[in-house]
Short mmCIF file of C-alpha atoms in Angstrom, two decimals:
data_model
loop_
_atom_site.label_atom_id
_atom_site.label_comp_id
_atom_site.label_asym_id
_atom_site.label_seq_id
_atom_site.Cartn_x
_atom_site.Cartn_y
_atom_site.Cartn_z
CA UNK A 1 0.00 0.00 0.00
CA UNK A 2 3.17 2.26 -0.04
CA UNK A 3 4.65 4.16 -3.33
CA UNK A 4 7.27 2.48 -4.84
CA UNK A 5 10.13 4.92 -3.80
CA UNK A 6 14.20 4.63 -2.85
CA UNK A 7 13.56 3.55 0.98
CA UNK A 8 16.32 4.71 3.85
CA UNK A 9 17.99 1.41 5.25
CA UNK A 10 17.98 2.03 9.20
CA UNK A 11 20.46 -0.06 11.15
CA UNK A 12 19.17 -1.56 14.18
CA UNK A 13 21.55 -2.95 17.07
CA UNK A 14 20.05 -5.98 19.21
CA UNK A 15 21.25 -5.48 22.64
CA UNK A 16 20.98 -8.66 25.06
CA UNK A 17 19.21 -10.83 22.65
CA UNK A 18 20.30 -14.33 21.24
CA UNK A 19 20.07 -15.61 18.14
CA UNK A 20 16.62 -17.22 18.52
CA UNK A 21 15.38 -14.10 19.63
CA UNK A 22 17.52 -11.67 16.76
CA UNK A 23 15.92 -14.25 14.37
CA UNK A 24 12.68 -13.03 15.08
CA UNK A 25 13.01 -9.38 14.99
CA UNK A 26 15.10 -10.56 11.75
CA UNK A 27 12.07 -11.59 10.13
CA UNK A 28 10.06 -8.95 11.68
CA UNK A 29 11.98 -6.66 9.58
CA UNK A 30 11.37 -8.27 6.80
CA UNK A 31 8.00 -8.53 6.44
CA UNK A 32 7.75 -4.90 7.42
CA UNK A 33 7.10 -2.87 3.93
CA UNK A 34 6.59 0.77 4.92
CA UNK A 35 10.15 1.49 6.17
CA UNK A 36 13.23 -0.93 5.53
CA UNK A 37 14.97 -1.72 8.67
CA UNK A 38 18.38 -4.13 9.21
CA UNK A 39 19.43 -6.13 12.19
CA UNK A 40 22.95 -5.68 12.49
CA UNK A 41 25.01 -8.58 13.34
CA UNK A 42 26.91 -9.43 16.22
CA UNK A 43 30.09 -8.05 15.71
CA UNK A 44 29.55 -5.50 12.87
CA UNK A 45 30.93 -2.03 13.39
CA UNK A 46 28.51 0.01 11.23
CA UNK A 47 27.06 2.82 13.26
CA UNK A 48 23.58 1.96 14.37
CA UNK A 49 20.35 4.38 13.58
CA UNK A 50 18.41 2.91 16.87
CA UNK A 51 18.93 0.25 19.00
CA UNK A 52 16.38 -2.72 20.71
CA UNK A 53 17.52 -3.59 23.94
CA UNK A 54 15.85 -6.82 25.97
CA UNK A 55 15.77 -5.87 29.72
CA UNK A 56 14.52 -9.05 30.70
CA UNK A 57 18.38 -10.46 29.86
CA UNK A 58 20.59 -11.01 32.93
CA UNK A 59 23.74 -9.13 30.46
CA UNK A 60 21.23 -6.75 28.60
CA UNK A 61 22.00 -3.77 31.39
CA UNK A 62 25.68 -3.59 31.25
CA UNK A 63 25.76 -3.96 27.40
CA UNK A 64 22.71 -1.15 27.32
CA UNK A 65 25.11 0.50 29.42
CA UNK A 66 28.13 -0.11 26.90
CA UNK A 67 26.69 0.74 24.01
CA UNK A 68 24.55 4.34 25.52
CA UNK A 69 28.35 5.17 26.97
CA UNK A 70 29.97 4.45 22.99
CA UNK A 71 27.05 5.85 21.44
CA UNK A 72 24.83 8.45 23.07
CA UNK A 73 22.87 9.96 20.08
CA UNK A 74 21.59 6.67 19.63
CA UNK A 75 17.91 6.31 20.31
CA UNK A 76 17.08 2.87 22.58
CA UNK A 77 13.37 0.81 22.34
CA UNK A 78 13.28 -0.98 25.23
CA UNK A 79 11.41 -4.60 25.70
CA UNK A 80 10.43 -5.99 28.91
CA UNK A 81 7.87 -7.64 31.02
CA UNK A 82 7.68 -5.44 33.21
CA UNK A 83 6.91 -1.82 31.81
CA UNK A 84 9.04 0.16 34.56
CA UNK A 85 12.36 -1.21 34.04
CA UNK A 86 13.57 1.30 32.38
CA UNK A 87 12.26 5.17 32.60
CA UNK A 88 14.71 6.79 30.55
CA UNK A 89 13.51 5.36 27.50
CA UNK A 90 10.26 3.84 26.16
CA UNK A 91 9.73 0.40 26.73
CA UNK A 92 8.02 -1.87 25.18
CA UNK A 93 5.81 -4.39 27.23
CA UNK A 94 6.51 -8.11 26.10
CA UNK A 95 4.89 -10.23 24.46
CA UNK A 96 6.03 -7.85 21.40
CA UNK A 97 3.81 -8.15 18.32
CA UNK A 98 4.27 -6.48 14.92
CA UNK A 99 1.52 -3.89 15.20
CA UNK A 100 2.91 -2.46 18.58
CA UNK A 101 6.48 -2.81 17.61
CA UNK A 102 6.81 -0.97 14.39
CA UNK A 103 4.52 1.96 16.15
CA UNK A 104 7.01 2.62 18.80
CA UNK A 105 9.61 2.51 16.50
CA UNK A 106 8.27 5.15 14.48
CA UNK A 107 7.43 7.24 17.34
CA UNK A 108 11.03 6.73 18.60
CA UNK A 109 12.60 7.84 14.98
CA UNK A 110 9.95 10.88 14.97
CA UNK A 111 11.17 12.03 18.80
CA UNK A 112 14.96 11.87 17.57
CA UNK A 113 14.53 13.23 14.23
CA UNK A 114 12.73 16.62 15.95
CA UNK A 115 15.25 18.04 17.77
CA UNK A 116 17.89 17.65 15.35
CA UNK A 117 16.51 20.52 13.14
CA UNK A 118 17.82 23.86 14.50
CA UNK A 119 21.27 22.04 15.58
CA UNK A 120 22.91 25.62 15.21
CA UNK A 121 21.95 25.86 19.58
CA UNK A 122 24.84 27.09 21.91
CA UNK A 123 27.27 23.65 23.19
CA UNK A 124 25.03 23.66 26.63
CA UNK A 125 21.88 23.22 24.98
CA UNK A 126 23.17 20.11 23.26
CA UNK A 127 24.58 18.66 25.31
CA UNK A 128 21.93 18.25 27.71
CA UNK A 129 19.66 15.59 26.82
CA UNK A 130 23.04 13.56 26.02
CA UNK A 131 23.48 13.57 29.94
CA UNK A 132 19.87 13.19 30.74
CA UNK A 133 19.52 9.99 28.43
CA UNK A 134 22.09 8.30 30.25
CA UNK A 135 21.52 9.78 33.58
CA UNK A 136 19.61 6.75 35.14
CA UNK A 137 21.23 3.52 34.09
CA UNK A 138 24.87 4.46 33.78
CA UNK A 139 26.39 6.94 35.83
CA UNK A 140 23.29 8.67 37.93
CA UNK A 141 24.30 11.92 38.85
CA UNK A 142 21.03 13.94 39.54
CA UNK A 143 20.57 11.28 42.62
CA UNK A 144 23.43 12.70 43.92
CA UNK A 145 22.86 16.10 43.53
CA UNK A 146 19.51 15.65 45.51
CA UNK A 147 20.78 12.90 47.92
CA UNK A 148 24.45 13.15 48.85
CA UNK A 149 24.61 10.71 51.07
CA UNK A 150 27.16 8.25 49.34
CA UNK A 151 25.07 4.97 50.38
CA UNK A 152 22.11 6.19 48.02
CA UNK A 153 24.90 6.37 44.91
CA UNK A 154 25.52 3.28 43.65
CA UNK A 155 23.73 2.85 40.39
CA UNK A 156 26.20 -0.34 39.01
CA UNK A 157 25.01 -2.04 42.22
CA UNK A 158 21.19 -1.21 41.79
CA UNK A 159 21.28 -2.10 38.06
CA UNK A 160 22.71 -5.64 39.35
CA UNK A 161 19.90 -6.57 41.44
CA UNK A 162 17.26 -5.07 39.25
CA UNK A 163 18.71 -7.55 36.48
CA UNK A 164 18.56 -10.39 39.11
CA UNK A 165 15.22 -9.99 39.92
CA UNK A 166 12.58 -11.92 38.63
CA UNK A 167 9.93 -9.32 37.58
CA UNK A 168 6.40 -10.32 38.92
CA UNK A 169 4.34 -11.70 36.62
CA UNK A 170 1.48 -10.48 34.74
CA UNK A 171 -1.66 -10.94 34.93
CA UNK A 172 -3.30 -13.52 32.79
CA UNK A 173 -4.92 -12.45 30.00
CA UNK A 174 -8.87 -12.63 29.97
CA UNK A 175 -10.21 -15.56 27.93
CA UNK A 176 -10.98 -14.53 24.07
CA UNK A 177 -14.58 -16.75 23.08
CA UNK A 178 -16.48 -16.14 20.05
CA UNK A 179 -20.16 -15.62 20.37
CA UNK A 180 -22.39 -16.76 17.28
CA UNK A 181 -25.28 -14.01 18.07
CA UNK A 182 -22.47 -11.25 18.51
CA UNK A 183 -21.18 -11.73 15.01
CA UNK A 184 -21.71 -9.31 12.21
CA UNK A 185 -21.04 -9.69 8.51
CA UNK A 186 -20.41 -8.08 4.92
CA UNK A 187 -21.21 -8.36 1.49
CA UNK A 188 -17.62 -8.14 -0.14
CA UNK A 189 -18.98 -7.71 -3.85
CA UNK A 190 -20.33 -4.05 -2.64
CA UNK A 191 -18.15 -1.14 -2.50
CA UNK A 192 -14.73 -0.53 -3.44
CA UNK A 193 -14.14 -4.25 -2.83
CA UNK A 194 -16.42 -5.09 -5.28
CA UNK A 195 -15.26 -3.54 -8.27
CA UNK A 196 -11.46 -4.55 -7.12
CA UNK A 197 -12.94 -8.08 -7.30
CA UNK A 198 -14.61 -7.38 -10.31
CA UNK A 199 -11.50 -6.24 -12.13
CA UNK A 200 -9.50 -9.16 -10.72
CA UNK A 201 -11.88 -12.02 -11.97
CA UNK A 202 -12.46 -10.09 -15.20
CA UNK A 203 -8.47 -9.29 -15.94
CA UNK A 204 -9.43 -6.37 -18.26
CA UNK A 205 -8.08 -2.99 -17.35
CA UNK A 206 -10.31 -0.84 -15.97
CA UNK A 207 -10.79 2.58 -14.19
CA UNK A 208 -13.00 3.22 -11.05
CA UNK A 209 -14.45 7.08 -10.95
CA UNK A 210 -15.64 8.95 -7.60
CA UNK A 211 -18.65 9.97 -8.91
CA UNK A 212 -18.97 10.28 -12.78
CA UNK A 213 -16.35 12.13 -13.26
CA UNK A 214 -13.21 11.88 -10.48
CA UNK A 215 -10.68 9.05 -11.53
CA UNK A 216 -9.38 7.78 -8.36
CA UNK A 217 -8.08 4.27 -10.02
CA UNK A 218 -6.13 2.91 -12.56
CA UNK A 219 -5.98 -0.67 -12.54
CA UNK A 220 -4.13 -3.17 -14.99
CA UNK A 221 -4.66 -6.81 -13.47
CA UNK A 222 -2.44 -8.67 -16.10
CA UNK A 223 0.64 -7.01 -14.81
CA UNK A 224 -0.93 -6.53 -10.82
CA UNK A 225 -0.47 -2.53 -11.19
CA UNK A 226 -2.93 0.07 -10.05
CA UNK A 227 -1.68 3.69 -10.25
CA UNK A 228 -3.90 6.28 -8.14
CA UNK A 229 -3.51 9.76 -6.35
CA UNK A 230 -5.11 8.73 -3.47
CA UNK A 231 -3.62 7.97 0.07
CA UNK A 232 -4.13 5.20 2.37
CA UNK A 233 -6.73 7.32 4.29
CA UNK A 234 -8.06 8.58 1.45
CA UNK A 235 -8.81 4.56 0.10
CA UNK A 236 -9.74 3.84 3.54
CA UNK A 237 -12.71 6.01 3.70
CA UNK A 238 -13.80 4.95 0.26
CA UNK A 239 -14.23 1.27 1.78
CA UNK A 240 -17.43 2.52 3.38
CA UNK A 241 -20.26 1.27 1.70
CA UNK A 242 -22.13 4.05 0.70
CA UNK A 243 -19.51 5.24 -1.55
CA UNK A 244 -20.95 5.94 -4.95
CA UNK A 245 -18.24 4.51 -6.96
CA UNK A 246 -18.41 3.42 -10.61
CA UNK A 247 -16.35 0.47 -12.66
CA UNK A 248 -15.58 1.71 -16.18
CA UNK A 249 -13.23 0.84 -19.39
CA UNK A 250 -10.29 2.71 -19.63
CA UNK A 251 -10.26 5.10 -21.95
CA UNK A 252 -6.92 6.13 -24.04
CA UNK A 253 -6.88 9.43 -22.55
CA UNK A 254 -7.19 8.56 -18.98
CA UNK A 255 -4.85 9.97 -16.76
CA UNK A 256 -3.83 11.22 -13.19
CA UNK A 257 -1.32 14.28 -11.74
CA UNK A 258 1.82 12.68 -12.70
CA UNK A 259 3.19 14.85 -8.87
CA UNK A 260 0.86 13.12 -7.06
CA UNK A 261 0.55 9.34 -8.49
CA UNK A 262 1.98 6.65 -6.74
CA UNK A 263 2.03 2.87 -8.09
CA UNK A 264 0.50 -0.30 -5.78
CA UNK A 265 0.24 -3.46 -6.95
CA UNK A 266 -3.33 -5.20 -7.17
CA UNK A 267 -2.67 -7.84 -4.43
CA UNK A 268 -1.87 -5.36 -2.14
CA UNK A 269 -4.62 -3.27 -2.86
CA UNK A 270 -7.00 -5.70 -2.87
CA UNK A 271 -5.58 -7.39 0.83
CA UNK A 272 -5.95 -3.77 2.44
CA UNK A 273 -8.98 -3.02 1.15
CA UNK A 274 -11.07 -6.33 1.91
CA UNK A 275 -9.29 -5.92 5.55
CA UNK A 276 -10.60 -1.89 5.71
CA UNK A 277 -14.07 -3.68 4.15
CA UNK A 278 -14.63 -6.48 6.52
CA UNK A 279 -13.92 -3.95 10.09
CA UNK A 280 -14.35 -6.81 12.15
CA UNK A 281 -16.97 -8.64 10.43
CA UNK A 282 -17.06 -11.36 9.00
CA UNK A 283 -17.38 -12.03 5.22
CA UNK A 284 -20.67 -13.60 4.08
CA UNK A 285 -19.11 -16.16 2.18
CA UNK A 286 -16.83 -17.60 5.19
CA UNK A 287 -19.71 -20.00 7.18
CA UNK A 288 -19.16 -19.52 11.07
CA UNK A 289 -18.70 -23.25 11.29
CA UNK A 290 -17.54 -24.09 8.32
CA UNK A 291 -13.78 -25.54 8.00
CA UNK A 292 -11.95 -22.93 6.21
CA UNK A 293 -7.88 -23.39 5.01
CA UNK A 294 -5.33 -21.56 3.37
CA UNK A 295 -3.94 -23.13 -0.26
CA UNK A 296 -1.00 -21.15 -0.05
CA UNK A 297 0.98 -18.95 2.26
CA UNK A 298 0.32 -15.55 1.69
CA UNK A 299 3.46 -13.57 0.38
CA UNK A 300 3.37 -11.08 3.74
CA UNK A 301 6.48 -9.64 2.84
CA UNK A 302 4.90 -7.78 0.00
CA UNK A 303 1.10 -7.31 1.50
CA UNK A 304 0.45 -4.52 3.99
CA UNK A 305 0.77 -5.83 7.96
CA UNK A 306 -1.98 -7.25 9.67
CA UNK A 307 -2.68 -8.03 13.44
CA UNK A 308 -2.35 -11.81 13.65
CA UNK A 309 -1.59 -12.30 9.78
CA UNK A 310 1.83 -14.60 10.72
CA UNK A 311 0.35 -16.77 13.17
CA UNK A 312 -3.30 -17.13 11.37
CA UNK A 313 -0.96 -17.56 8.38
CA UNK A 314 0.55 -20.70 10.03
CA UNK A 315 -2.42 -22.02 11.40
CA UNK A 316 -4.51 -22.18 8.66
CA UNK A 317 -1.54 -23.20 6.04
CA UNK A 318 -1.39 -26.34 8.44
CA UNK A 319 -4.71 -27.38 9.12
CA UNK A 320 -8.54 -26.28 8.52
CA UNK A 321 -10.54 -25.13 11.17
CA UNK A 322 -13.57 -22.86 11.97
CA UNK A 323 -13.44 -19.46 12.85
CA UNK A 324 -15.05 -20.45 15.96
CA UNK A 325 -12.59 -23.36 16.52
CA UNK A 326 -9.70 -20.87 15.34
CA UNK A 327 -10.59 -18.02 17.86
CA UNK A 328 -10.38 -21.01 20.68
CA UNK A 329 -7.70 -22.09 20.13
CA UNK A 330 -5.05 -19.06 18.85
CA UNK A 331 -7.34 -16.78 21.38
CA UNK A 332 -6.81 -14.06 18.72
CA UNK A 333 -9.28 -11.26 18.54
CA UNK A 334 -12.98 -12.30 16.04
CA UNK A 335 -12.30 -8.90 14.83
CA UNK A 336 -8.69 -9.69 13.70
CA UNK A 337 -9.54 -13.08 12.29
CA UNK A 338 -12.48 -11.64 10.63
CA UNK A 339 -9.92 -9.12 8.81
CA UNK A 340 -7.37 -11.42 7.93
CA UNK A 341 -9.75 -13.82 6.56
CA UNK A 342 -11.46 -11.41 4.49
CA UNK A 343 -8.22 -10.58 3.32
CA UNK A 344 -7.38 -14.06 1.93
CA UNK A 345 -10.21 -14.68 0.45
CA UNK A 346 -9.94 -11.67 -1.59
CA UNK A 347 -6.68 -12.86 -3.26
CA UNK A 348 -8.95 -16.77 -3.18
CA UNK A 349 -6.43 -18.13 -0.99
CA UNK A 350 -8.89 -19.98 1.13
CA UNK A 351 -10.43 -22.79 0.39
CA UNK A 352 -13.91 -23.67 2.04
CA UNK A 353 -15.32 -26.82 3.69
CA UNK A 354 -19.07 -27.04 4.60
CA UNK A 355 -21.05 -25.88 7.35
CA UNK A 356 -20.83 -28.45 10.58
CA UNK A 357 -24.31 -27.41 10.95
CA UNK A 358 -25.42 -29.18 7.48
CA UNK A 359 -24.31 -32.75 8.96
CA UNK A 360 -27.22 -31.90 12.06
CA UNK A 361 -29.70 -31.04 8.94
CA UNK A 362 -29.44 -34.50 7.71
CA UNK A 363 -33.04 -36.64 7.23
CA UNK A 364 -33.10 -39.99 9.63
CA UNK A 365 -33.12 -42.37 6.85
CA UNK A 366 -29.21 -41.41 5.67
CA UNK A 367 -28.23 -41.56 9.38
CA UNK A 368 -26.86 -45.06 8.78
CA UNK A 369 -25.22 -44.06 5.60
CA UNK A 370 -23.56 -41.21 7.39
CA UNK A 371 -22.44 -43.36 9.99
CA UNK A 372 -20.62 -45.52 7.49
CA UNK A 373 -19.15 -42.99 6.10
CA UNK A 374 -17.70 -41.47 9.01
CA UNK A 375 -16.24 -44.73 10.19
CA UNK A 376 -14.59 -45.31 7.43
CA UNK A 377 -13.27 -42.15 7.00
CA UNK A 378 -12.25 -41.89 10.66
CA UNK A 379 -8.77 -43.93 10.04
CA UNK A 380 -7.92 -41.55 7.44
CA UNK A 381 -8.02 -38.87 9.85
CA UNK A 382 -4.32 -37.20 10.89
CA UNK A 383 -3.45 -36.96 14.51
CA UNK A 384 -3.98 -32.89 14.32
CA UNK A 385 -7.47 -33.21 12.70
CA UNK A 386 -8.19 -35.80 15.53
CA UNK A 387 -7.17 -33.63 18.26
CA UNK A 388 -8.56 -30.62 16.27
CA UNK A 389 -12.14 -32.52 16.36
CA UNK A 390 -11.63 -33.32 20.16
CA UNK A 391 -11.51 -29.64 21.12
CA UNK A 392 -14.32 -28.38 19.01
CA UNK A 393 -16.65 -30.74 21.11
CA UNK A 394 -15.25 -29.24 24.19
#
């Protein structure tokens, strides 16, 4: 959903993490699309653009301590448990997921990036959020100044034990069910989802007016290329319904502000869209007990982030399930599955099974039939599907 523009490369230096864990921001990173960032390896000497520290690491607070001492312009995200380990910098409360973590880096790059515009300020001026930065975890001189007894000094000392100590632990989360009568659902042929649909199946290009006359889309589906003016708020707003939007050939001299186009492709267009479409409800043509799986893994990498996407990804790539069943198990948010599975569909990635409800529908007389048929099919079954089966009758 981003123009296809020269991206900055921002250098990022794990601090107390090990490899399992600089894996995983690894591929974090890589499945990001609106800003490029790099995980720098251990023992590189490029200079860093931020830095992700893991409090929770018995080693992370002397090599936090290392690297703010080598390199104090350095912005610092902080990860942790425990949301107070650290108040000179923000931290970020474990576990991490993609849409909190790419947020706060953002925000972190946006607070550095501010006060390095007038840098033409007196020597004083800057250098004094270099001290204040540091103040608290390396060498803690405003305690002194307000406490000078020299038994209240020793920050090396305090930082030891608060490494050492095992931070209480959180409260559990609440339970995540999904109600049948609480859940809501969309048409995805109406709307701006529609006509991208339209366009898809048809593979003719097209153009999609605001209006009669306002050309907001130009979209080639043989070579997956739309080319509009519009921003992502702009495209989110048209996902409301009563849009009055209208499909059209496109005409030789269609055209848009060559200063303000950007370029998306179709299937990430489309995957935004049917997410902004669906708002937490569910597509009409996903049944609520129906067995729904993926048929491929969805290239993330090049498709706009979604909460959940990796881990629905997974599940559904290695077995079918219901929403209902899916929500039990992954506890994810309906609203989140609901997205993510209206997202899918729209690039016909899932593939459908029928309603459990049907099998409850069935007339007396093919009861015995049925029952055949399920006990013959019943050795067929994999160990997941069995176990799968077990906790849906729970």
């Amino acid at each position: 959903m981003n123009p296809q523009t020269p991206k900055q490369c921002l250098k990022v230096q794990a601090i107390g993490m090990d490899g399992r864990k600089s894996a995983v921001f690894r591929m974090a990173f890589k499945m990001y699309s609106k800003r490029q960032f790099l995980l720098l390896e251990a023992g590189e000497t490029e200079p860093a653009d931020l830095a992700v520290a893991d409090l929770d690491s018995p080693e992370a607070a002397a090599q936090l301590e290392d690297f703010v001492r080598e390199h104090p312009g350095v912005p610092v995200l902080c990860t942790s448990v425990d949301p107070t380990t650290a108040q000179p910098w923000p931290v970020l409360r474990k576990p991490i997921r993609m849409e909190t973590l790419f947020p706060a880096l953002e925000a972190l790059l946006t607070q550095t990036q501010a006060p390095k515009a007038p840098p033409q300020t007196p020597s004083a001026a800057t250098h004094e959020p270099l001290v204040a930065a540091p103040a608290q975890p390396v060498a803690p001189a405003d305690p002194a100044h307000q406490r000078p007894t020299p038994q209240t000094v020793p920050s090396p000392a305090r930082q030891d034990i608060a490494a050492n100590e095992v931070p209480p632990r959180p409260a559990p989360p609440p339970v995540v069910t999904l109600l049948p009568e609480s859940v809501r659902t969309f048409d995805p042929e109406v709307g701006l989802l529609g006509l991208l649909l339209r366009v898809r199946r048809d593979k003719i290009p097209a153009a999609i007016t605001r209006g009669r006359d306002d050309l907001v889309f130009i979209l080639d589906p043989e070579a997956d290329r739309v080319r509009t003016t519009l921003g992502d708020a702009d495209i989110q707003t048209l996902c409301s319904e009563g849009e009055a939007l209208h499909l059209r050939a496109l005409k030789t001299s269609d055209g848009l502000d060559p200063r303000e186009e950007r370029e998306l492709t179709l299937q990430a267009l489309l995957w935004q869209v049917a997410a902004w479409s669906a708002r937490g409800r569910l597509s009409q043509r996903i049944p609520l007990n129906g067995v729904v799986q993926l048929r491929q893994w969805p290239n993330l990498t090049r498709l706009p982030v979604l909460p959940e996407s990796l881990r629905l990804s997974a599940f559904f790539a290695r077995s079918p399930a219901s929403p209902i069943l899916t929500v039990k198990i992954l506890q994810v948010q309906p609203s989140d599955l609901f997205n993510f599975l209206a997202a899918a569909d729209s690039l016909e990635l899932l593939r459908y099974g029928k309603e459990s409800s049907a099998s409850a529908s069935k007339k007396p007389e093919d009861a015995g039939a049925s029952a055949e048929e399920s006990a013959k099919a019943t050795p067929r079954r994999g160990f997941l599907g069995r176990i799968l089966a077990k906790i849906a009758g729970l």
